[in-house]
Structure formats: structure tokens, C-alpha cells
JSON list of C-alpha atoms in Angstrom, two decimals:
[
{"chain": "L", "resi": 230, "resn": "SER", "atom": "CA", "xyz": [71.37, 116.81, 96.81]},
{"chain": "L", "resi": 231, "resn": "GLN", "atom": "CA", "xyz": [71.91, 119.21, 99.45]},
{"chain": "L", "resi": 232, "resn": "LEU", "atom": "CA", "xyz": [74.96, 116.95, 100.93]},
{"chain": "L", "resi": 233, "resn": "PHE", "atom": "CA", "xyz": [76.85, 117.22, 97.92]},
{"chain": "L", "resi": 234, "resn": "LYS", "atom": "CA", "xyz": [77.16, 120.63, 97.18]},
{"chain": "L", "resi": 235, "resn": "LYS", "atom": "CA", "xyz": [80.58, 121.87, 97.37]},
{"chain": "L", "resi": 236, "resn": "ASP", "atom": "CA", "xyz": [80.61, 124.09, 100.83]},
{"chain": "L", "resi": 237, "resn": "ASN", "atom": "CA", "xyz": [78.98, 121.27, 102.45]},
{"chain": "L", "resi": 238, "resn": "LEU", "atom": "CA", "xyz": [80.71, 118.62, 102.33]},
{"chain": "L", "resi": 239, "resn": "PHE", "atom": "CA", "xyz": [84.52, 117.92, 103.95]},
{"chain": "L", "resi": 240, "resn": "HIS", "atom": "CA", "xyz": [86.91, 117.60, 101.06]},
{"chain": "L", "resi": 241, "resn": "GLY", "atom": "CA", "xyz": [88.91, 114.97, 102.36]},
{"chain": "L", "resi": 242, "resn": "HIS", "atom": "CA", "xyz": [88.63, 110.95, 102.40]},
{"chain": "L", "resi": 243, "resn": "VAL", "atom": "CA", "xyz": [85.42, 109.25, 103.04]},
{"chain": "L", "resi": 244, "resn": "LEU", "atom": "CA", "xyz": [84.64, 105.56, 104.38]},
{"chain": "L", "resi": 245, "resn": "VAL", "atom": "CA", "xyz": [81.21, 104.85, 103.35]},
{"chain": "L", "resi": 246, "resn": "PRO", "atom": "CA", "xyz": [80.54, 101.76, 105.32]},
{"chain": "L", "resi": 247, "resn": "GLY", "atom": "CA", "xyz": [78.11, 98.93, 104.01]},
{"chain": "L", "resi": 248, "resn": "ALA", "atom": "CA", "xyz": [77.94, 100.23, 101.03]},
{"chain": "L", "resi": 249, "resn": "GLY", "atom": "CA", "xyz": [76.04, 98.31, 99.02]},
{"chain": "L", "resi": 250, "resn": "SER", "atom": "CA", "xyz": [75.65, 98.91, 95.54]},
{"chain": "L", "resi": 251, "resn": "CYS", "atom": "CA", "xyz": [78.03, 101.74, 96.17]},
{"chain": "L", "resi": 252, "resn": "TYR", "atom": "CA", "xyz": [75.87, 104.68, 94.65]},
{"chain": "L", "resi": 253, "resn": "ASP", "atom": "CA", "xyz": [76.30, 106.86, 98.26]},
{"chain": "L", "resi": 254, "resn": "ALA", "atom": "CA", "xyz": [79.88, 106.79, 97.29]},
{"chain": "L", "resi": 255, "resn": "MET", "atom": "CA", "xyz": [80.19, 107.28, 94.07]},
{"chain": "L", "resi": 256, "resn": "ALA", "atom": "CA", "xyz": [78.13, 110.45, 94.03]},
{"chain": "L", "resi": 257, "resn": "MET", "atom": "CA", "xyz": [80.53, 111.69, 97.24]},
{"chain": "L", "resi": 258, "resn": "CYS", "atom": "CA", "xyz": [84.05, 110.84, 94.43]},
{"chain": "L", "resi": 259, "resn": "LYS", "atom": "CA", "xyz": [82.10, 113.93, 92.61]},
{"chain": "L", "resi": 260, "resn": "VAL", "atom": "CA", "xyz": [83.26, 116.44, 96.08]},
{"chain": "L", "resi": 261, "resn": "ALA", "atom": "CA", "xyz": [85.73, 114.30, 98.19]},
{"chain": "L", "resi": 262, "resn": "LYS", "atom": "CA", "xyz": [89.83, 113.74, 97.47]},
{"chain": "L", "resi": 263, "resn": "SER", "atom": "CA", "xyz": [89.23, 109.77, 97.93]},
{"chain": "L", "resi": 264, "resn": "VAL", "atom": "CA", "xyz": [86.40, 107.70, 98.70]},
{"chain": "L", "resi": 265, "resn": "THR", "atom": "CA", "xyz": [86.69, 103.76, 100.33]},
{"chain": "L", "resi": 266, "resn": "ALA", "atom": "CA", "xyz": [83.26, 101.54, 100.27]},
{"chain": "L", "resi": 267, "resn": "LEU", "atom": "CA", "xyz": [83.71, 98.98, 102.06]},
{"chain": "L", "resi": 268, "resn": "ASP", "atom": "CA", "xyz": [81.04, 95.96, 102.57]},
{"chain": "L", "resi": 269, "resn": "ILE", "atom": "CA", "xyz": [81.10, 92.51, 103.85]},
{"chain": "L", "resi": 270, "resn": "SER", "atom": "CA", "xyz": [78.77, 90.75, 101.44]},
{"chain": "L", "resi": 271, "resn": "PRO", "atom": "CA", "xyz": [81.14, 89.82, 98.67]},
{"chain": "L", "resi": 272, "resn": "THR", "atom": "CA", "xyz": [77.78, 89.94, 96.70]},
{"chain": "L", "resi": 273, "resn": "ALA", "atom": "CA", "xyz": [77.74, 93.66, 96.87]},
{"chain": "L", "resi": 274, "resn": "VAL", "atom": "CA", "xyz": [81.42, 94.24, 96.05]},
{"chain": "L", "resi": 275, "resn": "GLU", "atom": "CA", "xyz": [80.76, 92.44, 92.81]},
{"chain": "L", "resi": 276, "resn": "ARG", "atom": "CA", "xyz": [77.68, 94.05, 92.13]},
{"chain": "L", "resi": 277, "resn": "ALA", "atom": "CA", "xyz": [79.59, 97.71, 93.08]},
{"chain": "L", "resi": 278, "resn": "LEU", "atom": "CA", "xyz": [81.99, 97.15, 90.48]},
{"chain": "L", "resi": 279, "resn": "GLY", "atom": "CA", "xyz": [80.11, 96.50, 88.04]},
{"chain": "L", "resi": 280, "resn": "ILE", "atom": "CA", "xyz": [78.06, 99.67, 88.30]},
{"chain": "L", "resi": 281, "resn": "ALA", "atom": "CA", "xyz": [81.30, 101.11, 88.64]},
{"chain": "L", "resi": 282, "resn": "ARG", "atom": "CA", "xyz": [82.74, 99.61, 85.64]},
{"chain": "L", "resi": 283, "resn": "ARG", "atom": "CA", "xyz": [80.20, 100.70, 83.57]},
{"chain": "L", "resi": 284, "resn": "ASP", "atom": "CA", "xyz": [80.29, 104.31, 84.16]},
{"chain": "L", "resi": 285, "resn": "SER", "atom": "CA", "xyz": [82.98, 106.35, 82.63]},
{"chain": "L", "resi": 286, "resn": "THR", "atom": "CA", "xyz": [83.71, 108.59, 85.01]},
{"chain": "L", "resi": 287, "resn": "CYS", "atom": "CA", "xyz": [83.71, 106.13, 88.23]},
{"chain": "L", "resi": 288, "resn": "ARG", "atom": "CA", "xyz": [85.56, 103.64, 86.19]},
{"chain": "L", "resi": 289, "resn": "ALA", "atom": "CA", "xyz": [88.44, 106.46, 85.78]},
{"chain": "L", "resi": 290, "resn": "ASP", "atom": "CA", "xyz": [87.75, 106.78, 89.97]},
{"chain": "L", "resi": 291, "resn": "LEU", "atom": "CA", "xyz": [88.76, 103.21, 90.04]},
{"chain": "L", "resi": 292, "resn": "GLU", "atom": "CA", "xyz": [91.59, 103.48, 88.25]},
{"chain": "L", "resi": 293, "resn": "ALA", "atom": "CA", "xyz": [93.23, 106.22, 89.98]},
{"chain": "L", "resi": 294, "resn": "GLN", "atom": "CA", "xyz": [92.42, 104.67, 93.13]},
{"chain": "L", "resi": 295, "resn": "LYS", "atom": "CA", "xyz": [90.14, 107.48, 93.94]},
{"chain": "L", "resi": 296, "resn": "LEU", "atom": "CA", "xyz": [87.10, 105.04, 94.28]},
{"chain": "L", "resi": 297, "resn": "ARG", "atom": "CA", "xyz": [88.09, 101.74, 96.24]},
{"chain": "L", "resi": 298, "resn": "ILE", "atom": "CA", "xyz": [85.65, 99.36, 96.89]},
{"chain": "L", "resi": 299, "resn": "LEU", "atom": "CA", "xyz": [86.29, 96.82, 99.43]},
{"chain": "L", "resi": 300, "resn": "GLU", "atom": "CA", "xyz": [84.75, 93.23, 101.17]},
{"chain": "L", "resi": 301, "resn": "GLY", "atom": "CA", "xyz": [85.33, 93.96, 104.76]},
{"chain": "L", "resi": 302, "resn": "ASP", "atom": "CA", "xyz": [83.84, 94.33, 108.09]},
{"chain": "L", "resi": 303, "resn": "PHE", "atom": "CA", "xyz": [83.71, 97.48, 108.68]},
{"chain": "L", "resi": 304, "resn": "PHE", "atom": "CA", "xyz": [84.69, 97.00, 112.81]},
{"chain": "L", "resi": 305, "resn": "ALA", "atom": "CA", "xyz": [87.60, 95.15, 111.18]},
{"chain": "L", "resi": 306, "resn": "HIS", "atom": "CA", "xyz": [88.73, 97.77, 108.69]},
{"chain": "L", "resi": 307, "resn": "ARG", "atom": "CA", "xyz": [91.73, 99.50, 109.72]},
{"chain": "L", "resi": 308, "resn": "PRO", "atom": "CA", "xyz": [92.68, 102.39, 107.06]},
{"chain": "L", "resi": 309, "resn": "VAL", "atom": "CA", "xyz": [95.86, 103.68, 106.03]},
{"chain": "L", "resi": 310, "resn": "GLN", "atom": "CA", "xyz": [94.74, 107.23, 105.87]},
{"chain": "L", "resi": 311, "resn": "THR", "atom": "CA", "xyz": [92.58, 108.97, 108.28]},
{"chain": "L", "resi": 312, "resn": "TYR", "atom": "CA", "xyz": [88.43, 109.81, 107.19]}
]
């Protein structure tokens, strides 16, 4: 819980590789400019999208593209911005 206090976390763009159900990424959205959650498993991505869409704040973050949940290989990922 100390990690997510505004004084302790960089307020930039965050990459969460191996995001799984995306709970970490959703929590980081509260303090970061944007969060990209990346997982190689299509099942994990579908589950994460479902979880995020059920939460009104996360749904708004998805719509504003503040939270992006992507399927992909971390080692092949080519971001459009730096993290």
C-alpha cells in the first residue's frame, strides 16, 4: 500500500508485463499518467478486460486510453512512448 502513495511512485507511463488479471495495473492507474498491461495469454487479457469493464473507474480509464490491456510478448513489445 505504501507504493501507491503519490509521493512514492513516478507519475509517468507504466508498463505491467505479465499482467494476468490486471489488478496491479488498475491500481497504478490511480497515480500514473497511463498504464499499459501486457500479457501473452489471450485468456488472461480477456479476463482482465472483463474485470476492468465491471469497475466504473477502470472502464473510464479504458475508454480514455489511460489503461490499455494488450495481448503480446514482452520481449517483442515496441511501445509508442517510453515507460
